[in-house]
PDB file of C-alpha atoms and ligand atoms in Angstrom:
ATOM      1  CA  UNK C  24      22.253-126.721  46.144  1.00  0.00           C
ATOM      2  CA  UNK C  25      18.644-128.185  45.658  1.00  0.00           C
ATOM      3  CA  UNK C  26      16.163-125.765  44.697  1.00  0.00           C
ATOM      4  CA  UNK C  27      12.330-126.520  44.412  1.00  0.00           C
ATOM      5  CA  UNK C  28      10.030-124.079  43.107  1.00  0.00           C
ATOM      6  CA  UNK C  29       6.185-124.186  43.024  1.00  0.00           C
ATOM      7  CA  UNK C  30       6.165-128.024  43.069  1.00  0.00           C
ATOM      8  CA  UNK C  31       2.592-129.626  42.778  1.00  0.00           C
ATOM      9  CA  UNK C  32       1.527-133.151  42.335  1.00  0.00           C
ATOM     10  CA  UNK C  33      -2.007-134.188  41.906  1.00  0.00           C
ATOM     11  CA  UNK C  34      -3.341-137.843  42.007  1.00  0.00           C
ATOM     12  CA  UNK C  35      -6.805-137.560  40.300  1.00  0.00           C
ATOM     13  CA  UNK C  36      -8.793-135.140  42.531  1.00  0.00           C
ATOM     14  CA  UNK C  37      -6.195-135.418  45.381  1.00  0.00           C
ATOM     15  CA  UNK C  38      -3.510-132.780  45.568  1.00  0.00           C
ATOM     16  CA  UNK C  39      -0.772-134.608  47.321  1.00  0.00           C
ATOM     17  CA  UNK C  40       1.712-131.646  47.163  1.00  0.00           C
ATOM     18  CA  UNK C  41       0.643-128.049  46.781  1.00  0.00           C
ATOM     19  CA  UNK C  42       3.067-125.346  45.333  1.00  0.00           C
ATOM     20  CA  UNK C  43       5.950-126.359  47.454  1.00  0.00           C
ATOM     21  CA  UNK C  44       9.102-124.119  47.257  1.00  0.00           C
ATOM     22  CA  UNK C  45      12.205-124.661  49.316  1.00  0.00           C
ATOM     23  CA  UNK C  46      16.005-124.634  48.995  1.00  0.00           C
ATOM     24  CA  UNK C  47      18.326-127.226  50.622  1.00  0.00           C
ATOM     25  CA  UNK C  48      22.055-126.409  51.235  1.00  0.00           C
ATOM     26  CA  UNK C  49      24.859-128.846  51.005  1.00  0.00           C
ATOM     27  CA  UNK C  50      25.307-130.883  54.266  1.00  0.00           C
ATOM     28  CA  UNK C  51      21.929-130.246  55.765  1.00  0.00           C
ATOM     29  CA  UNK C  52      20.029-132.744  57.907  1.00  0.00           C
ATOM     30  CA  UNK C  53      16.367-132.045  57.388  1.00  0.00           C
ATOM     31  CA  UNK C  54      13.625-133.787  58.867  1.00  0.00           C
ATOM     32  CA  UNK C  55      10.302-133.721  57.021  1.00  0.00           C
ATOM     33  CA  UNK C  56       7.423-134.214  59.342  1.00  0.00           C
ATOM     34  CA  UNK C  57       3.622-134.374  59.100  1.00  0.00           C
ATOM     35  CA  UNK C  58       0.632-136.537  59.448  1.00  0.00           C
ATOM     36  CA  UNK C  59       0.132-139.863  57.458  1.00  0.00           C
ATOM     37  CA  UNK C  60      -0.929-138.673  54.060  1.00  0.00           C
ATOM     38  CA  UNK C  61       0.410-135.141  54.396  1.00  0.00           C
ATOM     39  CA  UNK C  62       2.633-135.497  51.205  1.00  0.00           C
ATOM     40  CA  UNK C  63       6.062-136.393  52.631  1.00  0.00           C
ATOM     41  CA  UNK C  64       6.552-139.421  50.538  1.00  0.00           C
ATOM     42  CA  UNK C  65       5.343-137.543  47.521  1.00  0.00           C
ATOM     43  CA  UNK C  66       7.893-134.738  47.800  1.00  0.00           C
ATOM     44  CA  UNK C  67      11.005-137.206  48.176  1.00  0.00           C
ATOM     45  CA  UNK C  68       9.723-139.238  45.250  1.00  0.00           C
ATOM     46  CA  UNK C  69       9.424-136.175  43.160  1.00  0.00           C
ATOM     47  CA  UNK C  70      13.032-135.097  43.842  1.00  0.00           C
ATOM     48  CA  UNK C  71      14.333-138.710  43.041  1.00  0.00           C
ATOM     49  CA  UNK C  72      12.173-138.696  39.830  1.00  0.00           C
ATOM     50  CA  UNK C  73      10.179-141.789  40.776  1.00  0.00           C
ATOM     51  CA  UNK C  74       7.124-139.897  39.999  1.00  0.00           C
ATOM     52  CA  UNK C  75       6.669-136.665  37.862  1.00  0.00           C
ATOM     53  CA  UNK C  76       5.238-133.522  39.108  1.00  0.00           C
ATOM     54  CA  UNK C  77       1.954-131.868  37.950  1.00  0.00           C
ATOM     55  CA  UNK C  78       3.828-128.571  37.765  1.00  0.00           C
ATOM     56  CA  UNK C  79       6.834-126.982  39.276  1.00  0.00           C
ATOM     57  CA  UNK C  80      10.694-127.151  38.895  1.00  0.00           C
ATOM     58  CA  UNK C  81      13.467-128.837  40.598  1.00  0.00           C
ATOM     59  CA  UNK C  82      17.152-127.631  40.259  1.00  0.00           C
ATOM     60  CA  UNK C  83      20.343-129.242  41.605  1.00  0.00           C
ATOM     61  CA  UNK C  84      22.946-126.408  41.326  1.00  0.00           C
ATOM     62  CA  UNK C  85      22.297-125.331  37.709  1.00  0.00           C
ATOM     63  CA  UNK C  86      21.053-128.620  36.462  1.00  0.00           C
ATOM     64  CA  UNK C  87      17.458-128.938  35.657  1.00  0.00           C
ATOM     65  CA  UNK C  88      16.500-132.032  37.410  1.00  0.00           C
ATOM     66  CA  UNK C  89      12.996-132.544  35.663  1.00  0.00           C
ATOM     67  CA  UNK C  90      14.704-132.211  32.123  1.00  0.00           C
ATOM     68  CA  UNK C  91      16.763-135.332  32.662  1.00  0.00           C
ATOM     69  CA  UNK C  92      16.252-138.211  30.334  1.00  0.00           C
ATOM     70  CA  UNK C  93      17.960-141.686  29.783  1.00  0.00           C
ATOM     71  CA  UNK C  94      21.434-141.872  31.259  1.00  0.00           C
ATOM     72  CA  UNK C  95      21.227-138.468  32.803  1.00  0.00           C
ATOM     73  CA  UNK C  96      18.250-139.660  34.740  1.00  0.00           C
ATOM     74  CA  UNK C  97      19.737-142.757  35.767  1.00  0.00           C
ATOM     75  CA  UNK C  98      22.779-140.794  36.998  1.00  0.00           C
ATOM     76  CA  UNK C  99      20.528-138.450  38.940  1.00  0.00           C
ATOM     77  CA  UNK C 100      18.790-141.382  40.743  1.00  0.00           C
ATOM     78  CA  UNK C 101      22.246-142.549  41.699  1.00  0.00           C
ATOM     79  CA  UNK C 102      23.154-139.194  43.009  1.00  0.00           C
ATOM     80  CA  UNK C 103      19.759-138.777  44.930  1.00  0.00           C
ATOM     81  CA  UNK C 104      19.707-142.220  46.878  1.00  0.00           C
ATOM     82  CA  UNK C 105      16.472-143.202  48.217  1.00  0.00           C
ATOM     83  CA  UNK C 106      16.074-145.299  51.547  1.00  0.00           C
ATOM     84  CA  UNK C 107      12.770-146.880  52.000  1.00  0.00           C
ATOM     85  CA  UNK C 108      10.682-148.026  55.087  1.00  0.00           C
ATOM     86  CA  UNK C 109      10.674-151.556  53.855  1.00  0.00           C
ATOM     87  CA  UNK C 110      14.488-151.597  53.033  1.00  0.00           C
ATOM     88  CA  UNK C 111      13.948-152.925  49.540  1.00  0.00           C
ATOM     89  CA  UNK C 112      16.841-155.630  49.753  1.00  0.00           C
ATOM     90  CA  UNK C 113      16.760-158.684  47.502  1.00  0.00           C
ATOM     91  CA  UNK C 114      16.198-161.458  50.204  1.00  0.00           C
ATOM     92  CA  UNK C 115      17.979-164.361  48.615  1.00  0.00           C
ATOM     93  CA  UNK C 116      21.133-162.434  47.965  1.00  0.00           C
ATOM     94  CA  UNK C 117      23.979-162.014  50.522  1.00  0.00           C
ATOM     95  CA  UNK C 118      24.400-158.834  52.350  1.00  0.00           C
ATOM     96  CA  UNK C 119      27.530-158.066  50.363  1.00  0.00           C
ATOM     97  CA  UNK C 120      25.679-158.538  47.013  1.00  0.00           C
ATOM     98  CA  UNK C 121      22.828-156.286  48.125  1.00  0.00           C
ATOM     99  CA  UNK C 122      25.276-153.604  48.866  1.00  0.00           C
ATOM    100  CA  UNK C 123      27.049-154.041  45.355  1.00  0.00           C
ATOM    101  CA  UNK C 124      23.513-153.601  43.794  1.00  0.00           C
ATOM    102  CA  UNK C 125      24.276-149.824  44.514  1.00  0.00           C
ATOM    103  CA  UNK C 126      27.222-150.130  42.013  1.00  0.00           C
ATOM    104  CA  UNK C 127      24.887-151.544  39.242  1.00  0.00           C
ATOM    105  CA  UNK C 128      24.821-148.396  37.188  1.00  0.00           C
ATOM    106  CA  UNK C 129      28.688-148.290  37.067  1.00  0.00           C
ATOM    107  CA  UNK C 130      29.426-151.841  35.728  1.00  0.00           C
ATOM    108  CA  UNK C 131      28.571-153.601  32.478  1.00  0.00           C
ATOM    109  CA  UNK C 132      25.290-155.493  32.769  1.00  0.00           C
ATOM    110  CA  UNK C 133      26.707-158.939  32.658  1.00  0.00           C
ATOM    111  CA  UNK C 134      28.787-158.366  35.733  1.00  0.00           C
ATOM    112  CA  UNK C 135      25.698-157.562  37.846  1.00  0.00           C
ATOM    113  CA  UNK C 136      23.645-160.394  36.227  1.00  0.00           C
ATOM    114  CA  UNK C 137      26.266-162.950  37.268  1.00  0.00           C
ATOM    115  CA  UNK C 138      27.339-161.252  40.383  1.00  0.00           C
ATOM    116  CA  UNK C 139      30.949-160.937  39.067  1.00  0.00           C
ATOM    117  CA  UNK C 140      31.663-157.727  40.756  1.00  0.00           C
ATOM    118  CA  UNK C 141      35.031-155.983  40.090  1.00  0.00           C
ATOM    119  CA  UNK C 142      37.364-156.221  43.231  1.00  0.00           C
ATOM    120  CA  UNK C 143      37.430-152.412  43.682  1.00  0.00           C
ATOM    121  CA  UNK C 144      33.569-152.459  43.953  1.00  0.00           C
ATOM    122  CA  UNK C 145      33.663-155.373  46.495  1.00  0.00           C
ATOM    123  CA  UNK C 146      36.224-153.190  48.582  1.00  0.00           C
ATOM    124  CA  UNK C 147      34.074-150.346  48.429  1.00  0.00           C
ATOM    125  CA  UNK C 148      30.970-152.444  49.696  1.00  0.00           C
ATOM    126  CA  UNK C 149      33.011-153.852  52.432  1.00  0.00           C
ATOM    127  CA  UNK C 150      34.195-150.447  53.447  1.00  0.00           C
ATOM    128  CA  UNK C 151      30.523-149.160  53.566  1.00  0.00           C
ATOM    129  CA  UNK C 152      29.416-152.289  55.596  1.00  0.00           C
ATOM    130  CA  UNK C 153      32.287-151.608  58.018  1.00  0.00           C
ATOM    131  CA  UNK C 154      31.109-147.954  58.530  1.00  0.00           C
ATOM    132  CA  UNK C 155      27.733-149.306  59.533  1.00  0.00           C
ATOM    133  CA  UNK C 156      29.281-152.051  61.828  1.00  0.00           C
ATOM    134  CA  UNK C 157      27.782-154.682  59.488  1.00  0.00           C
ATOM    135  CA  UNK C 158      30.959-156.569  58.156  1.00  0.00           C
ATOM    136  CA  UNK C 159      30.351-159.553  60.264  1.00  0.00           C
ATOM    137  CA  UNK C 160      27.222-160.250  58.482  1.00  0.00           C
ATOM    138  CA  UNK C 161      28.425-159.736  54.956  1.00  0.00           C
ATOM    139  CA  UNK C 162      28.080-163.228  53.782  1.00  0.00           C
ATOM    140  CA  UNK C 163      24.634-163.753  55.328  1.00  0.00           C
ATOM    141  CA  UNK C 164      21.445-163.944  53.288  1.00  0.00           C
ATOM    142  CA  UNK C 165      19.644-160.478  53.729  1.00  0.00           C
ATOM    143  CA  UNK C 166      16.517-162.169  54.989  1.00  0.00           C
ATOM    144  CA  UNK C 167      18.359-163.534  58.011  1.00  0.00           C
ATOM    145  CA  UNK C 168      18.910-160.089  59.474  1.00  0.00           C
ATOM    146  CA  UNK C 169      16.813-158.031  61.836  1.00  0.00           C
ATOM    147  CA  UNK C 170      14.835-155.048  60.410  1.00  0.00           C
ATOM    148  CA  UNK C 171      17.399-152.585  61.850  1.00  0.00           C
ATOM    149  CA  UNK C 172      20.262-154.446  60.337  1.00  0.00           C
ATOM    150  CA  UNK C 173      18.585-154.574  56.982  1.00  0.00           C
ATOM    151  CA  UNK C 174      18.073-151.000  57.122  1.00  0.00           C
ATOM    152  CA  UNK C 175      21.781-150.520  57.651  1.00  0.00           C
ATOM    153  CA  UNK C 176      22.548-152.593  54.695  1.00  0.00           C
ATOM    154  CA  UNK C 177      20.194-150.329  52.622  1.00  0.00           C
ATOM    155  CA  UNK C 178      22.273-147.433  53.899  1.00  0.00           C
ATOM    156  CA  UNK C 179      25.455-149.138  52.727  1.00  0.00           C
ATOM    157  CA  UNK C 180      23.947-149.796  49.359  1.00  0.00           C
ATOM    158  CA  UNK C 181      22.992-146.019  49.154  1.00  0.00           C
ATOM    159  CA  UNK C 182      26.479-145.032  50.234  1.00  0.00           C
ATOM    160  CA  UNK C 183      28.168-147.084  47.392  1.00  0.00           C
ATOM    161  CA  UNK C 184      26.150-145.184  44.854  1.00  0.00           C
ATOM    162  CA  UNK C 185      28.335-142.321  45.766  1.00  0.00           C
ATOM    163  CA  UNK C 186      25.371-140.010  46.392  1.00  0.00           C
ATOM    164  CA  UNK C 187      25.072-136.199  46.770  1.00  0.00           C
ATOM    165  CA  UNK C 188      21.700-136.399  48.498  1.00  0.00           C
ATOM    166  CA  UNK C 189      20.184-139.148  50.759  1.00  0.00           C
ATOM    167  CA  UNK C 190      16.427-139.253  50.515  1.00  0.00           C
ATOM    168  CA  UNK C 191      15.168-141.423  53.434  1.00  0.00           C
ATOM    169  CA  UNK C 192      11.353-142.175  53.383  1.00  0.00           C
ATOM    170  CA  UNK C 193      10.322-143.003  56.823  1.00  0.00           C
ATOM    171  CA  UNK C 194      13.495-145.183  57.305  1.00  0.00           C
ATOM    172  CA  UNK C 195      12.531-146.279  60.899  1.00  0.00           C
ATOM    173  CA  UNK C 196       8.797-146.507  60.734  1.00  0.00           C
ATOM    174  CA  UNK C 197       8.911-150.393  61.073  1.00  0.00           C
ATOM    175  CA  UNK C 198      11.663-150.702  63.558  1.00  0.00           C
ATOM    176  CA  UNK C 199      11.822-151.058  67.458  1.00  0.00           C
ATOM    177  CA  UNK C 200      13.267-148.204  69.362  1.00  0.00           C
ATOM    178  CA  UNK C 201      16.728-149.717  69.630  1.00  0.00           C
ATOM    179  CA  UNK C 202      17.023-150.353  65.885  1.00  0.00           C
ATOM    180  CA  UNK C 203      15.448-146.930  65.289  1.00  0.00           C
ATOM    181  CA  UNK C 204      18.425-145.180  67.198  1.00  0.00           C
ATOM    182  CA  UNK C 205      20.983-147.312  65.476  1.00  0.00           C
ATOM    183  CA  UNK C 206      19.611-146.350  61.928  1.00  0.00           C
ATOM    184  CA  UNK C 207      19.379-142.718  62.892  1.00  0.00           C
ATOM    185  CA  UNK C 208      22.757-142.753  64.495  1.00  0.00           C
ATOM    186  CA  UNK C 209      24.152-144.085  61.209  1.00  0.00           C
ATOM    187  CA  UNK C 210      22.458-141.439  59.027  1.00  0.00           C
ATOM    188  CA  UNK C 211      23.683-138.718  61.475  1.00  0.00           C
ATOM    189  CA  UNK C 212      27.192-140.018  61.317  1.00  0.00           C
ATOM    190  CA  UNK C 213      27.240-140.096  57.454  1.00  0.00           C
ATOM    191  CA  UNK C 214      26.010-136.632  57.604  1.00  0.00           C
ATOM    192  CA  UNK C 215      28.443-135.410  59.836  1.00  0.00           C
ATOM    193  CA  UNK C 216      31.519-137.281  58.584  1.00  0.00           C
ATOM    194  CA  UNK C 217      30.750-136.967  54.843  1.00  0.00           C
ATOM    195  CA  UNK C 218      28.949-133.730  54.870  1.00  0.00           C
ATOM    196  CA  UNK C 219      26.317-135.696  52.909  1.00  0.00           C
ATOM    197  CA  UNK C 220      22.918-133.930  52.565  1.00  0.00           C
ATOM    198  CA  UNK C 221      20.067-135.914  54.228  1.00  0.00           C
ATOM    199  CA  UNK C 222      16.339-135.269  53.814  1.00  0.00           C
ATOM    200  CA  UNK C 223      14.521-137.677  56.204  1.00  0.00           C
ATOM    201  CA  UNK C 224      10.630-138.220  56.537  1.00  0.00           C
ATOM    202  CA  UNK C 225       9.712-138.968  59.955  1.00  0.00           C
ATOM    203  CA  UNK C 226       6.481-139.691  61.791  1.00  0.00           C
ATOM    204  CA  UNK C 227       7.655-138.669  65.178  1.00  0.00           C
ATOM    205  CA  UNK C 228       8.654-135.302  66.408  1.00  0.00           C
ATOM    206  CA  UNK C 229      10.983-136.709  69.084  1.00  0.00           C
ATOM    207  CA  UNK C 230      13.239-138.162  66.551  1.00  0.00           C
ATOM    208  CA  UNK C 231      13.206-135.120  64.330  1.00  0.00           C
ATOM    209  CA  UNK C 232      14.161-132.930  67.412  1.00  0.00           C
ATOM    210  CA  UNK C 233      17.020-135.220  68.329  1.00  0.00           C
ATOM    211  CA  UNK C 234      18.487-135.724  64.983  1.00  0.00           C
ATOM    212  CA  UNK C 235      17.563-132.842  62.524  1.00  0.00           C
ATOM    213  CA  UNK C 236      18.716-129.277  62.506  1.00  0.00           C
ATOM    214  CA  UNK C 237      16.007-128.049  60.289  1.00  0.00           C
ATOM    215  CA  UNK C 238      12.564-129.141  60.167  1.00  0.00           C
ATOM    216  CA  UNK C 239      10.057-128.982  57.190  1.00  0.00           C
ATOM    217  CA  UNK C 240       6.435-129.422  58.394  1.00  0.00           C
ATOM    218  CA  UNK C 241       3.962-130.359  55.818  1.00  0.00           C
ATOM    219  CA  UNK C 242       0.106-130.368  56.384  1.00  0.00           C
ATOM    220  CA  UNK C 243      -2.229-131.461  53.558  1.00  0.00           C
ATOM    221  CA  UNK C 244       0.366-131.003  50.826  1.00  0.00           C
ATOM    222  CA  UNK C 245       1.558-127.591  51.968  1.00  0.00           C
ATOM    223  CA  UNK C 246       4.743-126.479  53.772  1.00  0.00           C
ATOM    224  CA  UNK C 247       3.425-125.065  56.978  1.00  0.00           C
ATOM    225  CA  UNK C 248       6.702-124.784  58.733  1.00  0.00           C
ATOM    226  CA  UNK C 249      10.325-124.538  57.617  1.00  0.00           C
ATOM    227  CA  UNK C 250      12.870-123.627  60.229  1.00  0.00           C
ATOM    228  CA  UNK C 251      15.606-124.520  62.686  1.00  0.00           C
ATOM    229  CA  UNK C 252      14.407-127.295  65.048  1.00  0.00           C
ATOM    230  CA  UNK C 253      14.484-124.751  67.863  1.00  0.00           C
ATOM    231  CA  UNK C 254      11.727-122.917  66.521  1.00  0.00           C
ATOM    232  CA  UNK C 255       9.456-125.944  66.450  1.00  0.00           C
ATOM    233  CA  UNK C 256       7.176-124.786  69.287  1.00  0.00           C
ATOM    234  CA  UNK C 257       3.606-125.642  70.118  1.00  0.00           C
ATOM    235  CA  UNK C 258       2.170-123.347  67.583  1.00  0.00           C
ATOM    236  CA  UNK C 259       4.364-124.712  64.905  1.00  0.00           C
ATOM    237  CA  UNK C 260       3.307-128.329  65.872  1.00  0.00           C
ATOM    238  CA  UNK C 261      -0.394-127.491  65.897  1.00  0.00           C
ATOM    239  CA  UNK C 262       0.113-126.041  62.327  1.00  0.00           C
ATOM    240  CA  UNK C 263       1.619-129.162  61.128  1.00  0.00           C
ATOM    241  CA  UNK C 264      -0.445-131.957  62.949  1.00  0.00           C
ATOM    242  CA  UNK C 265      -3.496-129.907  63.445  1.00  0.00           C
ATOM    243  CA  UNK C 266      -4.952-128.734  66.754  1.00  0.00           C
ATOM    244  CA  UNK C 267      -4.717-131.952  68.473  1.00  0.00           C
ATOM    245  CA  UNK C 268      -1.017-132.173  68.127  1.00  0.00           C
ATOM    246  CA  UNK C 269       1.019-135.120  67.169  1.00  0.00           C
ATOM    247  CA  UNK C 270      -1.078-138.119  65.969  1.00  0.00           C
TER     248      UNK C 270
HETATM  249  N1  ATP S   9       0.182-143.217  43.713  1.00  0.00           N
HETATM  250  C1  ATP S   9      -0.894-142.644  44.173  1.00  0.00           C
HETATM  251  N2  ATP S   9      -2.276-142.716  43.848  1.00  0.00           N
HETATM  252  C2  ATP S   9      -3.089-142.008  44.374  1.00  0.00           C
HETATM  253  N3  ATP S   9      -2.822-141.219  45.540  1.00  0.00           N
HETATM  254  C3  ATP S   9      -1.744-141.204  45.999  1.00  0.00           C
HETATM  255  C4  ATP S   9      -0.624-141.851  45.355  1.00  0.00           C
HETATM  256  N4  ATP S   9       0.487-141.577  46.188  1.00  0.00           N
HETATM  257  C5  ATP S   9       0.128-140.728  47.113  1.00  0.00           C
HETATM  258  N5  ATP S   9      -1.251-140.495  47.042  1.00  0.00           N
HETATM  259  C6  ATP S   9      -2.053-139.612  47.947  1.00  0.00           C
HETATM  260  O1  ATP S   9      -1.279-138.441  48.104  1.00  0.00           O
HETATM  261  C7  ATP S   9      -1.299-138.045  49.534  1.00  0.00           C
HETATM  262  C8  ATP S   9      -0.135-137.734  50.066  1.00  0.00           C
HETATM  263  O2  ATP S   9       0.564-139.123  50.171  1.00  0.00           O
HETATM  264  P1  ATP S   9       2.031-139.325  50.736  1.00  0.00           P
HETATM  265  O3  ATP S   9       2.305-140.829  50.613  1.00  0.00           O
HETATM  266  O4  ATP S   9       2.964-138.456  50.051  1.00  0.00           O
HETATM  267  O5  ATP S   9       1.762-138.917  52.223  1.00  0.00           O
HETATM  268  P2  ATP S   9       2.845-139.165  53.443  1.00  0.00           P
HETATM  269  O6  ATP S   9       2.969-137.910  54.219  1.00  0.00           O
HETATM  270  O7  ATP S   9       4.182-139.780  52.953  1.00  0.00           O
HETATM  271  O8  ATP S   9       2.187-140.191  54.340  1.00  0.00           O
HETATM  272  P3  ATP S   9       2.705-141.550  54.967  1.00  0.00           P
HETATM  273  O9  ATP S   9       3.394-140.971  56.209  1.00  0.00           O
HETATM  274  O10 ATP S   9       1.405-142.348  55.325  1.00  0.00           O
HETATM  275  O11 ATP S   9       3.481-142.313  53.988  1.00  0.00           O
HETATM  276  C9  ATP S   9      -2.267-139.009  50.173  1.00  0.00           C
HETATM  277  O12 ATP S   9      -3.668-138.570  50.116  1.00  0.00           O
HETATM  278  C10 ATP S   9      -2.240-140.190  49.254  1.00  0.00           C
HETATM  279  O13 ATP S   9      -3.248-141.024  49.517  1.00  0.00           O
END
């Protein structure tokens, strides 16, 4: 489904990602793990085209992702929905309007500017909030929610984009343990119920073990492990995090 070939990204003298090749099948739930600075964010940002590679290729089915421009690029970003550590909600808007931002590419601009969303889109947004147990909060301002609730709103916003891929960049890094589980459970449910492919950057091995079936381990910009979670043994962990294990 997603095929990455020889992907490299340099920032000045730093090689953030070095010659990465991998394939992702539809419906997988993949944990991308590695130390801070290993290159995890860079990988997801390259897939979404938030940044461009120094070299390499990305294919989605037979589509050349790196060749996309204009509307086709916009459409790719809709299909490869990003979820960020800091949620990226608009504080002063209601929860419902934040979710509707996920529909922005599908309506005429005046509608999103005036928050005059079509009824069908509102229904879709409420349905997404319902799936994340967030309907009761629909009319609250986004900044009145806890971090875990905000992240669930961000997931609902991603869902109404009708994505093919969810690219979650450390979605639980700033959350307490209970909210962390709620957010990871939501991602797992969407993956299970919709068969939606999830690539999730995670700092902690325990979470990766609990939620992901396949693990990609990155060390200093290189993929040093790619396999089923059961194969993530002490030797693999040492390769990914260095000899001193998890940071
Ligand atoms: N815009 C940028 N300009 C310069 N260097 C960058 C930029 N983005 C990333 N880097 C560098 O690329 C390397 C990989 O960064 P990246 O953010 O992908 O790591 P990460 O594994 O996601 O880390 P973290 O868990 O801290 O987010 C780091 O050395 C980082 O400093």
